[in-house]
Amino acid sequence: MTDKERVLIFDTTLRDGEQAAGTAMTAEEKLAVAQQLERLRVDVIEAGFPISSPGDFQAVQTIARQVRKPIIAGLAHANAAAVDRAWEAVKDAARPRVHIFLSSSDIHIMHQLRKNREEVVEMAVANVARAKKYLPDVEFSPMDATRTKPEYLVELLQAVIDAGATTINVADTVGYAIPEEFAQLLLYLRERIPALGNTVILSVHCHNDLGLSVANSLAAIRVGARQVEGCINGIGERAGNASLEEVVMAIHTRGEFFNLTTGVDTRQLYPTSRLVSDITGFPVQPNKAVVGANAFRHASGIHQDGILKERTTYEIMDPLTVGVPGSELVLGKLSGRHGLKARLNELGYQPTDAEMVRLFEAFKDLADKKREVTDRDLIALMSNQRRSFDETYTLDHIQVSCGNHEVPTATVRIMGPGGQVHQDAATGTGPVDAVYKAINRLVNVPNRLTEFSVKAVTEGIDAVGEVTIRIESGGSTYIGRGADTDIIVASAKAYMNALNRLLAMGDVARAPEAVSTP
Ligand code: KIV
Ligand code: ZN
């Protein structure tokens, strides 16, 4: 048992994280992320912004009904329709929360809201009181709090607390704060609002425009904040939100310094990071703290020597603590289904029986091509598996001819709705261009390729290549990823993945939104 006080971890990957340009998740993908966040044991999942679109409402409602352990929050503007919609979406949760936000800085009040300070207090109070009629757990966020006059912030926050807010979330919306100054602001608020940090939870929500979101969040918990909001891999608007894995591991690793703890199962951090990266298509930079590919790799001879003698010479965290695969255990073509499943479980994945059937088939395929299947190959297989949501079109066959004296030519066969087979051929400036042109002839969905990247998952000439692309259509961006030992096939899979995503989301989640996001 620990006598350390607990900091609540509020994950907003599915709301603020999804606001990052070029991130759009299907309802199925959001549910998969929410289920993984439950395994990670975060305290609160902000599942979305229900009034923003019918698709988001549905995703929040599904998560509220199926993910039972954490609190499920729905975001709302400070207006009646948004509060009602958020409540409707979360009301079936085991522990629902409505999170209301309203700008508090003069810059926002004058230029964006075109109101005065008194009107803002009235709107905030009226809508907190409205939510309070539905449920006990109501969070209020003064948006752009760090550029708000502190005296006015006291007046506003005291008023919403009197109206029933149970969590106050001080938002550094534009990432403007500096750690010491942020801590001073929170102390100032606590001194003047006796309930804050006592009966009312003090929360912080920091953006990363100056690269200080984690430092600001940690400065805040030193002065009484007991909820930290952030996103896995630090994704989010502009430069992103505080990276939750970094906040959690700072508290975990420096527990004696903070005298605080979290309820997070840290071994799930790496699998969660992978899942979010796979689904959003936002790669994790190699030198990213905690979950980057190099976070536990030692290149210098002196460091390697130290690590071999005693791990703690150069490692402040044990990679196993954050779920980074430890031993590079190798499977091969003779490995069976049980061996594969056991290894996937050890890596933090819980594939369903149906997924196992597809995974085992893909594993055997890969083991035929590659003698040794490493943990990183298995992680790539899992990523591939996650991309196979309800697809309109699937890739069946692909044949390419190219060379320095050839016109690159591709023949592609795909399966369409109802199992119909379609085949066509095209030439291009290179083999990938030829494949994409052939697919375009078959699928016929106007779009523009804006990004294409390929990377090897493991070392060696037989490595699996992972292709990530972005396409644009109707003003929205869709991500596609594919992996294969043949990079032309991986490229085709990535394109099919992006097109299927466009077809699945184009009308629903990406329809012109009734309401803009915060
Ligand atoms: O950054 C912000 O101010 C927000 C609020 C909705 C909390 O995301
Ligand atoms: Zn935010």
Coordinates of C-alpha atoms and ligand atoms in Angstrom, one line a residue:
M1 CA 0.0 0.0 0.0
T2 CA 1.2 3.5 -0.8
D3 CA 0.4 6.5 1.3
K4 CA 1.2 8.8 -1.6
E5 CA -1.6 11.0 -2.8
R6 CA -3.0 10.0 -6.2
V7 CA -2.9 12.2 -9.4
L8 CA -5.9 11.4 -11.7
I9 CA -4.9 10.9 -15.3
F10 CA -7.4 12.3 -17.7
D11 CA -6.8 11.1 -21.3
T12 CA -8.1 13.3 -24.1
T13 CA -6.5 11.5 -27.0
L14 CA -9.9 10.8 -28.5
R15 CA -11.0 14.5 -28.3
D16 CA -8.1 17.0 -28.2
G17 CA -5.8 14.4 -29.7
E18 CA -8.1 13.8 -32.6
Q19 CA -8.2 17.5 -33.3
A20 CA -4.6 17.3 -34.6
A21 CA -4.5 18.1 -38.3
G22 CA -4.7 14.9 -40.3
T23 CA -6.0 12.6 -37.5
A24 CA -9.4 11.2 -38.0
M25 CA -10.4 7.9 -36.4
T26 CA -13.3 5.7 -37.3
A27 CA -15.8 4.9 -34.5
E28 CA -14.4 1.3 -34.4
E29 CA -10.8 2.7 -34.0
K30 CA -11.9 5.1 -31.2
L31 CA -13.5 2.2 -29.3
A32 CA -10.2 0.2 -29.7
V33 CA -8.2 3.1 -28.3
A34 CA -10.7 3.5 -25.4
Q35 CA -10.5 -0.2 -24.5
Q36 CA -6.7 0.1 -24.5
L37 CA -6.9 3.2 -22.3
E38 CA -9.0 1.2 -19.9
R39 CA -6.3 -1.5 -19.8
L40 CA -3.8 1.3 -19.2
R41 CA -6.1 2.2 -16.2
V42 CA -6.4 5.9 -16.9
D43 CA -9.0 7.6 -14.6
V44 CA -10.9 9.5 -17.1
I45 CA -11.4 9.1 -20.9
E46 CA -12.6 12.2 -22.7
A47 CA -14.3 10.2 -25.5
G48 CA -15.2 13.2 -27.8
F49 CA -17.2 16.3 -28.4
P50 CA -20.7 15.0 -29.0
I51 CA -22.3 18.0 -30.5
S52 CA -19.5 18.4 -33.1
S53 CA -20.9 15.7 -35.4
P54 CA -23.3 12.7 -35.4
G55 CA -20.2 10.4 -35.8
D56 CA -18.6 11.8 -32.7
F57 CA -21.8 11.5 -30.7
Q58 CA -22.1 7.9 -31.7
A59 CA -18.5 7.1 -30.8
V60 CA -18.9 8.7 -27.4
Q61 CA -22.1 6.8 -26.7
T62 CA -20.6 3.5 -27.8
I63 CA -17.6 4.1 -25.5
A64 CA -19.8 5.1 -22.6
R65 CA -21.8 1.9 -23.0
Q66 CA -18.8 -0.5 -23.5
V67 CA -15.9 0.9 -21.5
R68 CA -17.0 0.6 -17.9
K69 CA -14.1 1.2 -15.6
P70 CA -12.9 4.8 -16.2
I71 CA -15.0 7.9 -16.0
I72 CA -16.3 8.7 -19.5
A73 CA -16.4 12.5 -20.3
G74 CA -18.1 14.3 -23.1
L75 CA -17.1 17.8 -24.0
A76 CA -19.5 20.7 -24.4
H77 CA -19.5 24.4 -25.1
A78 CA -21.2 26.5 -22.6
N79 CA -24.6 26.4 -24.3
A80 CA -27.7 24.4 -23.6
A81 CA -27.7 22.3 -26.8
A82 CA -24.1 21.2 -26.4
V83 CA -24.6 20.3 -22.7
D84 CA -27.7 18.3 -23.5
R85 CA -26.0 16.5 -26.3
A86 CA -22.9 15.7 -24.2
W87 CA -25.2 14.4 -21.4
E88 CA -27.1 12.2 -23.9
A89 CA -23.9 10.7 -25.2
V90 CA -22.4 9.8 -21.8
K91 CA -25.5 9.1 -19.7
D92 CA -25.1 5.3 -20.1
A93 CA -21.6 5.3 -18.8
A94 CA -20.9 3.6 -15.4
R95 CA -19.4 7.0 -14.4
P96 CA -20.4 9.8 -16.7
R97 CA -18.9 13.3 -16.7
V98 CA -19.9 16.4 -18.7
H99 CA -16.9 18.8 -19.4
I100 CA -17.9 22.4 -20.2
F101 CA -15.5 24.9 -21.5
L102 CA -15.7 28.6 -22.1
S103 CA -13.1 31.2 -22.9
S104 CA -12.0 33.5 -20.1
S105 CA -9.2 35.7 -21.5
D106 CA -10.0 39.2 -22.7
I107 CA -8.5 38.3 -26.1
H108 CA -11.0 35.5 -26.6
I109 CA -13.9 37.2 -24.9
M110 CA -13.6 40.4 -27.0
H111 CA -12.4 39.0 -30.4
Q112 CA -13.9 35.5 -30.5
L113 CA -17.0 35.5 -28.3
R114 CA -17.7 39.2 -28.7
K115 CA -19.2 39.4 -25.2
N116 CA -18.2 41.0 -22.0
R117 CA -16.8 39.4 -18.8
E118 CA -20.2 39.5 -17.0
E119 CA -21.9 37.7 -19.8
V120 CA -19.3 35.0 -19.8
V121 CA -19.8 34.4 -16.0
E122 CA -23.5 34.1 -16.6
M123 CA -23.1 31.6 -19.5
A124 CA -20.7 29.5 -17.5
V125 CA -22.9 29.4 -14.4
A126 CA -26.1 28.7 -16.3
N127 CA -24.6 25.8 -18.2
V128 CA -22.8 24.2 -15.2
A129 CA -26.1 24.5 -13.4
R130 CA -27.9 22.9 -16.4
A131 CA -25.5 20.0 -16.5
K132 CA -25.7 19.6 -12.7
K133 CA -29.4 18.8 -13.1
Y134 CA -28.4 15.8 -15.1
L135 CA -25.4 14.4 -13.2
P136 CA -23.2 15.1 -10.2
D137 CA -19.8 15.0 -12.0
V138 CA -19.3 18.3 -13.9
E139 CA -15.9 19.7 -15.0
F140 CA -15.4 23.3 -16.1
S141 CA -12.5 24.6 -18.1
P142 CA -11.7 28.3 -18.5
M143 CA -10.2 28.3 -22.0
D144 CA -7.0 30.4 -22.4
A145 CA -6.9 30.6 -18.6
T146 CA -3.1 31.4 -18.6
R147 CA -3.7 34.6 -20.5
T148 CA -6.7 35.6 -18.3
K149 CA -6.6 38.3 -15.7
P150 CA -6.1 36.3 -12.5
E151 CA -8.7 38.4 -10.5
Y152 CA -11.3 37.7 -13.1
L153 CA -10.4 34.0 -13.2
V154 CA -11.1 33.9 -9.4
E155 CA -14.5 35.5 -9.9
L156 CA -15.4 33.1 -12.7
L157 CA -14.2 29.9 -11.0
Q158 CA -15.8 30.8 -7.7
A159 CA -19.1 31.3 -9.6
V160 CA -19.0 27.9 -11.4
I161 CA -18.0 26.1 -8.2
D162 CA -21.0 27.7 -6.5
A163 CA -23.1 26.4 -9.4
G164 CA -21.8 22.9 -8.8
A165 CA -18.6 22.3 -10.8
T166 CA -16.7 19.4 -9.2
T167 CA -13.4 19.7 -11.2
I168 CA -11.8 23.0 -12.4
N169 CA -9.4 22.5 -15.3
V170 CA -7.0 25.4 -15.8
A171 CA -6.3 25.3 -19.5
D172 CA -3.0 26.6 -21.0
T173 CA -4.8 26.5 -24.3
V174 CA -2.1 28.2 -26.4
G175 CA 0.9 26.7 -24.6
Y176 CA 1.9 30.1 -23.2
A177 CA 2.8 29.3 -19.6
I178 CA 6.2 28.9 -18.0
P179 CA 6.4 26.3 -15.1
E180 CA 7.2 28.7 -12.2
E181 CA 4.7 31.3 -13.4
F182 CA 2.0 28.6 -13.9
A183 CA 2.6 27.2 -10.4
Q184 CA 2.2 30.8 -9.1
L185 CA -1.1 31.2 -10.9
L186 CA -2.4 28.0 -9.4
L187 CA -1.3 29.0 -5.9
Y188 CA -2.9 32.4 -6.4
L189 CA -6.2 30.7 -7.3
R190 CA -6.0 28.2 -4.4
E191 CA -5.4 31.0 -1.9
R192 CA -8.5 32.9 -3.0
I193 CA -10.8 29.9 -3.7
P194 CA -10.8 27.7 -0.6
A195 CA -12.6 24.8 -2.2
L196 CA -10.1 24.5 -5.1
G197 CA -7.7 21.6 -4.5
N198 CA -9.8 20.5 -1.5
T199 CA -13.4 19.6 -2.2
V200 CA -13.1 20.6 -5.9
I201 CA -10.4 18.8 -7.9
L202 CA -7.8 21.1 -9.4
S203 CA -6.9 19.9 -12.9
V204 CA -4.5 21.2 -15.6
H205 CA -4.5 21.0 -19.4
C206 CA -1.3 22.1 -21.0
H207 CA -0.5 22.5 -24.7
N208 CA 3.0 22.2 -26.0
D209 CA 3.6 25.3 -28.2
L210 CA 6.8 26.1 -26.3
G211 CA 7.6 22.5 -25.6
L212 CA 6.7 23.0 -21.9
S213 CA 3.4 21.1 -21.6
V214 CA 4.9 18.3 -19.4
A215 CA 7.0 20.6 -17.3
N216 CA 4.0 22.9 -16.7
S217 CA 1.8 19.8 -15.8
L218 CA 4.5 18.7 -13.3
A219 CA 4.9 22.2 -11.8
A220 CA 1.1 22.1 -11.3
I221 CA 1.0 18.9 -9.3
R222 CA 3.7 20.3 -7.0
V223 CA 1.2 23.0 -6.0
G224 CA -1.9 20.9 -5.6
A225 CA -3.2 19.9 -9.0
R226 CA -4.6 16.4 -8.7
Q227 CA -5.7 15.8 -12.3
V228 CA -3.5 16.1 -15.4
E229 CA -5.0 16.1 -18.8
G230 CA -3.1 15.0 -21.9
C231 CA -2.8 12.7 -24.8
I232 CA -0.9 9.6 -25.6
N233 CA 2.3 10.4 -27.6
G234 CA 1.5 14.1 -26.9
I235 CA -0.7 14.4 -30.0
G236 CA -3.2 17.2 -30.2
E237 CA -3.9 20.7 -31.6
R238 CA -0.8 22.4 -33.2
A239 CA 2.3 21.2 -31.2
G240 CA 0.0 18.9 -29.2
N241 CA -0.9 18.3 -25.6
A242 CA 1.1 17.1 -22.6
S243 CA 2.3 13.6 -23.4
L244 CA 0.6 11.4 -20.8
E245 CA 3.3 8.7 -20.8
E246 CA 5.9 11.3 -19.9
V247 CA 3.8 12.8 -17.1
V248 CA 3.1 9.3 -15.7
M249 CA 6.7 8.1 -15.9
A250 CA 8.0 11.3 -14.3
I251 CA 5.6 10.7 -11.3
H252 CA 6.5 7.0 -11.3
T253 CA 10.2 7.4 -11.5
R254 CA 10.5 10.4 -9.2
G255 CA 7.7 9.3 -6.8
E256 CA 9.8 10.2 -3.7
F257 CA 10.3 13.8 -5.0
F258 CA 6.6 14.3 -5.9
N259 CA 5.3 12.1 -3.1
L260 CA 2.5 11.3 -5.5
T261 CA 1.4 8.3 -7.5
T262 CA -1.0 7.4 -10.3
G263 CA -3.3 4.4 -10.9
V264 CA -1.8 3.7 -14.4
D265 CA -0.5 0.3 -15.3
T266 CA 2.8 1.6 -16.8
R267 CA 3.4 -1.7 -18.6
Q268 CA 0.6 -0.7 -21.0
L269 CA 2.2 2.6 -22.0
Y270 CA 4.2 1.2 -24.9
P271 CA 1.4 -0.9 -26.4
T272 CA -1.0 2.1 -26.0
S273 CA 1.6 4.4 -27.7
R274 CA 1.9 1.9 -30.6
L275 CA -1.9 1.6 -31.0
V276 CA -2.4 5.3 -31.1
S277 CA 0.4 5.7 -33.6
D278 CA -0.9 2.9 -35.8
I279 CA -4.4 4.3 -35.8
T280 CA -3.6 8.0 -36.2
G281 CA -0.7 7.4 -38.5
F282 CA 1.4 9.8 -36.5
P283 CA 4.8 8.2 -36.1
V284 CA 6.6 8.4 -32.8
Q285 CA 9.9 10.1 -33.2
P286 CA 12.8 7.8 -32.3
N287 CA 14.2 10.0 -29.5
K288 CA 10.7 10.5 -27.9
A289 CA 11.0 10.1 -24.1
V290 CA 9.6 6.8 -22.7
V291 CA 8.2 5.3 -25.9
G292 CA 10.6 6.3 -28.8
A293 CA 12.5 3.5 -30.6
N294 CA 15.8 4.9 -29.1
A295 CA 14.5 5.6 -25.6
F296 CA 16.2 2.5 -24.3
R297 CA 19.0 2.0 -26.9
H298 CA 22.6 2.7 -26.0
A299 CA 24.9 3.6 -28.8
S300 CA 28.1 4.8 -27.1
G301 CA 30.6 2.2 -26.1
I302 CA 31.0 3.7 -22.6
H303 CA 27.2 3.5 -22.1
Q304 CA 27.0 0.0 -23.4
D305 CA 29.8 -1.1 -21.1
G306 CA 28.0 0.5 -18.2
I307 CA 24.7 -1.1 -19.0
L308 CA 26.2 -4.6 -19.4
K309 CA 27.8 -4.2 -15.9
E310 CA 24.7 -2.7 -14.2
R311 CA 21.6 -1.5 -16.1
T312 CA 20.9 1.4 -13.8
T313 CA 24.2 3.1 -14.7
Y314 CA 22.5 4.7 -17.7
E315 CA 18.8 3.8 -17.4
I316 CA 16.5 5.6 -15.0
M317 CA 13.6 3.4 -16.0
D318 CA 13.4 -0.3 -16.7
P319 CA 12.1 -0.7 -20.3
L320 CA 9.9 -3.6 -19.0
T321 CA 8.2 -1.1 -16.7
V322 CA 6.8 0.8 -19.7
G323 CA 6.1 -2.4 -21.7
V324 CA 8.9 -2.1 -24.2
P325 CA 9.6 -5.6 -25.5
G326 CA 12.6 -6.8 -23.5
S327 CA 14.2 -9.9 -25.0
E328 CA 14.2 -9.9 -28.8
L329 CA 12.6 -13.4 -28.7
V330 CA 12.5 -14.8 -32.2
L331 CA 9.7 -16.9 -33.6
G332 CA 10.0 -18.9 -36.9
K333 CA 7.9 -21.0 -39.3
L334 CA 7.7 -23.9 -36.9
S335 CA 6.2 -21.7 -34.1
G336 CA 2.6 -22.6 -33.4
R337 CA -0.6 -20.5 -32.7
H338 CA -0.1 -20.8 -28.9
G339 CA 3.5 -19.6 -29.1
L340 CA 2.4 -16.6 -31.2
K341 CA -0.5 -15.8 -28.9
A342 CA 1.7 -16.0 -25.8
R343 CA 4.3 -13.7 -27.3
L344 CA 1.6 -11.2 -28.4
N345 CA 0.2 -11.2 -24.8
E346 CA 3.7 -10.7 -23.4
L347 CA 4.0 -7.7 -25.8
G348 CA 0.8 -6.3 -24.2
Y349 CA -1.7 -7.2 -27.0
Q350 CA -4.9 -9.2 -26.4
P351 CA -6.1 -10.2 -29.9
T352 CA -9.6 -11.7 -30.1
D353 CA -10.0 -15.3 -31.5
A354 CA -11.2 -13.9 -34.8
E355 CA -8.1 -11.6 -35.0
M356 CA -5.9 -14.6 -34.1
V357 CA -7.0 -16.5 -37.1
R358 CA -6.0 -13.6 -39.4
L359 CA -2.8 -12.9 -37.4
F360 CA -1.7 -16.5 -37.6
E361 CA -2.2 -16.6 -41.3
A362 CA -0.2 -13.4 -41.7
F363 CA 2.5 -14.7 -39.4
K364 CA 2.9 -17.9 -41.3
D365 CA 3.2 -15.9 -44.5
L366 CA 5.8 -13.7 -43.0
A367 CA 7.7 -16.6 -41.5
D368 CA 7.9 -18.2 -45.0
K369 CA 9.5 -15.1 -46.4
K370 CA 11.7 -14.3 -43.4
R371 CA 13.5 -16.9 -41.4
E372 CA 13.2 -15.1 -38.1
V373 CA 10.2 -13.2 -37.0
T374 CA 11.1 -10.7 -34.2
D375 CA 9.0 -8.8 -31.7
R376 CA 9.1 -5.7 -33.9
D377 CA 7.8 -7.8 -36.8
L378 CA 5.0 -9.0 -34.6
I379 CA 4.2 -5.4 -33.6
A380 CA 4.0 -4.5 -37.3
L381 CA 1.7 -7.5 -37.9
M382 CA -0.6 -6.2 -35.1
S383 CA -0.6 -2.8 -36.7
N384 CA -1.6 -4.3 -40.0
Q385 CA -4.4 -6.2 -38.4
R386 CA -5.7 -3.0 -36.8
R387 CA -5.9 -1.3 -40.2
S388 CA -8.2 -3.9 -41.5
F389 CA -11.5 -2.3 -40.4
D390 CA -14.6 -2.7 -42.4
E391 CA -13.0 -2.4 -45.8
T392 CA -15.0 -1.6 -48.9
Y393 CA -12.2 -2.8 -51.2
T394 CA -9.4 -5.3 -50.5
L395 CA -6.2 -5.9 -52.4
D396 CA -6.2 -9.3 -54.1
H397 CA -3.3 -9.4 -56.6
I398 CA -0.6 -7.1 -57.8
Q399 CA 2.0 -7.5 -60.5
V400 CA 4.6 -4.9 -61.5
S401 CA 7.2 -4.6 -64.1
C402 CA 9.9 -1.9 -63.9
G403 CA 13.5 -1.3 -64.5
N404 CA 15.9 1.3 -66.0
H405 CA 14.8 0.5 -69.6
E406 CA 11.1 -0.2 -68.8
V407 CA 8.0 1.8 -68.6
P408 CA 6.8 1.0 -65.1
T409 CA 3.6 -0.9 -65.5
A410 CA 1.2 -2.4 -62.8
T411 CA -1.7 -4.8 -63.0
V412 CA -3.9 -4.7 -59.9
R413 CA -6.8 -6.9 -58.9
I414 CA -9.1 -5.9 -56.1
M415 CA -12.3 -7.2 -54.5
G416 CA -15.1 -4.8 -54.2
P417 CA -18.4 -4.8 -52.3
G418 CA -20.2 -8.2 -52.5
G419 CA -16.9 -10.0 -53.5
Q420 CA -16.9 -8.6 -57.0
V421 CA -13.5 -8.8 -58.6
H422 CA -12.1 -5.8 -60.6
Q423 CA -8.8 -5.7 -62.5
D424 CA -7.0 -3.0 -64.4
A425 CA -3.5 -1.9 -65.4
A426 CA -1.7 1.4 -65.7
T427 CA 1.7 2.9 -66.4
G428 CA 3.4 5.5 -64.2
T429 CA 6.6 7.4 -63.5
G430 CA 7.7 4.6 -61.2
P431 CA 6.2 1.3 -59.9
V432 CA 4.3 2.9 -57.0
D433 CA 2.9 5.6 -59.3
A434 CA 1.8 2.8 -61.7
V435 CA 0.1 0.8 -58.9
Y436 CA -1.7 3.9 -57.5
K437 CA -2.9 4.9 -61.0
A438 CA -4.2 1.3 -61.6
I439 CA -6.0 1.4 -58.2
N440 CA -7.5 4.9 -59.1
R441 CA -8.9 3.5 -62.3
L442 CA -10.7 0.8 -60.3
V443 CA -11.9 2.7 -57.2
N444 CA -12.4 6.1 -58.9
V445 CA -12.4 8.3 -55.8
P446 CA -10.8 11.7 -56.5
N447 CA -8.0 12.5 -54.1
R448 CA -4.5 13.9 -53.9
L449 CA -1.5 12.1 -52.4
T450 CA 0.2 14.6 -50.1
E451 CA 2.6 12.4 -48.2
F452 CA 4.4 9.2 -48.7
S453 CA 7.1 7.6 -46.5
V454 CA 8.6 4.2 -46.2
K455 CA 10.6 2.8 -43.3
A456 CA 12.1 -0.6 -42.4
V457 CA 10.6 -2.2 -39.3
T458 CA 13.7 -4.2 -38.5
E459 CA 17.3 -4.3 -39.7
G460 CA 18.4 -6.6 -42.5
I461 CA 17.7 -7.0 -46.2
D462 CA 14.6 -9.1 -45.6
A463 CA 13.0 -6.5 -43.2
V464 CA 9.3 -5.7 -43.3
G465 CA 8.8 -2.2 -44.9
E466 CA 6.1 0.0 -43.4
V467 CA 4.5 2.6 -45.7
T468 CA 2.6 5.6 -44.4
I469 CA 0.7 7.9 -46.7
R470 CA -1.7 10.8 -46.5
I471 CA -4.3 11.6 -49.1
E472 CA -6.6 14.7 -49.3
S473 CA -10.1 14.7 -50.5
G474 CA -12.9 17.3 -50.0
G475 CA -10.7 19.3 -47.7
S476 CA -10.0 16.4 -45.3
T477 CA -6.9 14.3 -44.9
Y478 CA -7.0 10.5 -44.6
I479 CA -4.1 8.4 -43.4
G480 CA -3.1 5.0 -44.8
R481 CA -0.6 2.5 -43.6
G482 CA 0.6 -0.9 -44.9
A483 CA 3.4 -3.3 -44.2
D484 CA 5.0 -6.0 -46.2
T485 CA 8.4 -7.4 -47.0
D486 CA 7.7 -6.1 -50.6
I487 CA 7.5 -2.3 -50.4
I488 CA 5.4 -2.1 -53.6
V489 CA 2.8 -4.3 -52.0
A490 CA 3.2 -2.3 -48.7
S491 CA 2.6 0.9 -50.7
A492 CA -0.5 -0.6 -52.4
K493 CA -1.9 -1.7 -49.0
A494 CA -1.3 1.8 -47.6
Y495 CA -3.2 3.3 -50.5
M496 CA -6.1 0.8 -50.2
N497 CA -6.2 1.6 -46.4
A498 CA -6.4 5.3 -47.0
L499 CA -9.1 4.9 -49.7
N500 CA -11.2 2.6 -47.5
R501 CA -10.9 5.2 -44.7
L502 CA -12.0 7.9 -47.0
L503 CA -15.0 5.8 -48.1
A504 CA -15.9 4.9 -44.5
M505 CA -15.5 8.4 -43.0
G506 CA -16.1 10.7 -45.9
D507 CA -19.8 11.2 -45.4
V508 CA -20.1 10.6 -41.7
A509 CA -17.4 12.0 -39.5
R510 CA -16.0 14.4 -42.0
A511 CA -19.3 15.9 -43.1
P512 CA -19.3 19.7 -42.8
E513 CA -19.5 20.1 -39.0
A514 CA -22.4 21.8 -37.4
V515 CA -20.0 23.2 -34.7
S516 CA -16.4 23.9 -34.7
T517 CA -14.0 22.3 -32.3
P518 CA -12.3 24.2 -29.4
Ligands
KIV1 O1 -7.0 23.6 -24.8 C1 -8.2 23.8 -24.3 O2 -8.4 24.9 -23.8 C2 -9.1 22.8 -24.4 C3 -10.3 22.9 -23.6 C4 -11.6 22.4 -24.3 C5 -10.1 22.3 -22.2 O3 -8.9 21.8 -25.1
ZN2 ZN -6.7 21.6 -25.4

